[in-house]
Amino acid sequence: MKHLLTLQDLSQKELFDILDLASELKAEVKAGKKHEKRLDGKTLGLIFQKSSTRTRISFEVGMYQLGGYPLFLSGNDLQLGRGESIKDSARVFGRYLDGIMIRTFKQSDVEELAEYSGLPVINGLTDYCHPCQVLADLLTIKEYKGGFEGLKAAYIGDGNNMANSLIVGCLKAGMSFAAGTPKDYAPHEKVLDFAKGYGDKFTLTENIYEAADKADVVFTDVWASMGQEAEAEARKKIFAGYCIDDKLMSVTNPGCMVQHCLPAHREEEITDKVFEAHAKEIFDEAENRLHAQKAVIYLTMTDEAYKK
Ligand code: CP
Ligand code: NVA
């Protein structure tokens, strides 16, 4: 796997290979073993043009545990923040680093970085998608449910970067998917086009009860994403009711999981009661960022199979 720019770029086999390696790496950690330092001597640049808790920590710790060096690069401190172009910065990065993880606004910037740096590039979130998070979500579902076939996933809220990656990842893994989003806040057109290929396994509705009906896992995310702070108050009105609460959970299948990428806004997209009732699953999901990210780092930055 050369890059991880979007989940659309992965075949189902590549997706499952990432999840399998993540499970293997997790099992080593749980057994108290240290990984072999296969990334010794390699440096992964971590460029953040937006805030982060989980993404930054999971990539820094993950790179360290694999024997490599994680170099945190704040967008504000780089000349990128003063207008140096992506195209020029990318060619400079290519002279020093062995890989780049970037969190930024425009998806096209991530693609340009991949084109000009000559390095493996990992998308750590853009306005368009959040593939790394969804790999952790799929790993959590695999652990709790034992697989994906025959399961229904539902997403309630803004048709944002999380919705876009969840639709692609869950459909690709073999689940059916229903998105419940307000009119004018539907997922991206390109993702809706992708989902068309899955026929009646995908539905889009404004009715959250229809979306959550008989779901095996329900996802949500914030009503205002990073970069949309100025719209936050207006969005509270638009999204009112697009909330995972007890009433919504009552239409789901027994044992339905709740997943939230975090950070969460309690009493907005999810009630405190539902959040706390599903806290174990949600924090397992957060932990799985580390295991999933290590698999992505390994598969993009090396050519060898993990086990020799
Ligand atoms: N879920 C997620 O990406 O969290 P951070 O914004 O804290 O990295
Ligand atoms: N949709 C959120 C996800 C945060 C992990 C955002 O982009 O801010």
Coordinates of N, CA and C and ligand atoms in Angstrom, one line a residue, residues 48 51-56 103 124-125 130 133 162 226 261-263 289, ligand 1:
F48 N 0.2 18.8 11.4 CA -1.2 19.2 11.9 C -1.5 20.6 11.6
S51 N -6.4 20.9 15.2 CA -6.1 20.3 16.5 C -6.2 18.8 16.5
S52 N -5.7 18.1 17.5 CA -5.8 16.7 17.6 C -5.4 16.2 19.0
T53 N -6.1 15.2 19.5 CA -5.7 14.5 20.7 C -5.3 13.0 20.3
R54 N -6.3 12.3 19.8 CA -6.1 10.9 19.5 C -5.2 10.7 18.3
T55 N -5.4 11.4 17.2 CA -4.6 11.2 16.0 C -3.1 11.4 16.3
R56 N -2.8 12.6 17.0 CA -1.4 12.9 17.3 C -0.8 11.8 18.2
R103 N -2.9 16.2 8.7 CA -4.3 16.6 9.1 C -4.4 18.0 8.6
G124 N -4.6 12.1 7.8 CA -5.1 12.0 9.2 C -6.3 12.9 9.5
L125 N -7.0 13.2 8.5 CA -8.3 13.9 8.5 C -8.2 15.1 7.6
H130 N -12.0 10.9 6.8 CA -11.2 10.5 8.0 C -10.9 9.0 8.0
Q133 N -9.6 7.0 11.3 CA -10.6 6.8 12.3 C -11.5 5.6 12.0
M162 N -16.5 12.2 8.7 CA -16.7 10.9 9.3 C -17.8 10.1 8.6
M226 N -14.2 20.9 12.9 CA -13.1 21.8 13.0 C -13.1 22.7 11.7
C261 N -16.3 9.0 17.3 CA -14.8 9.2 17.0 C -14.2 10.0 18.1
L262 N -15.0 10.9 18.8 CA -14.6 11.8 19.8 C -13.8 13.0 19.1
P263 N -13.8 14.2 19.7 CA -14.4 14.6 20.9 C -16.0 14.6 20.8
R289 N -7.4 3.3 17.7 CA -6.7 4.2 16.8 C -5.2 3.8 16.8
Ligands
CP1 N1 -11.1 11.2 16.5 C1 -10.1 12.0 16.3 O1 -9.5 12.0 15.2 O2 -9.6 12.6 17.4 P1 -8.6 13.8 17.4 O3 -9.2 15.0 16.7 O4 -8.4 14.1 18.9 O5 -7.3 13.4 16.7

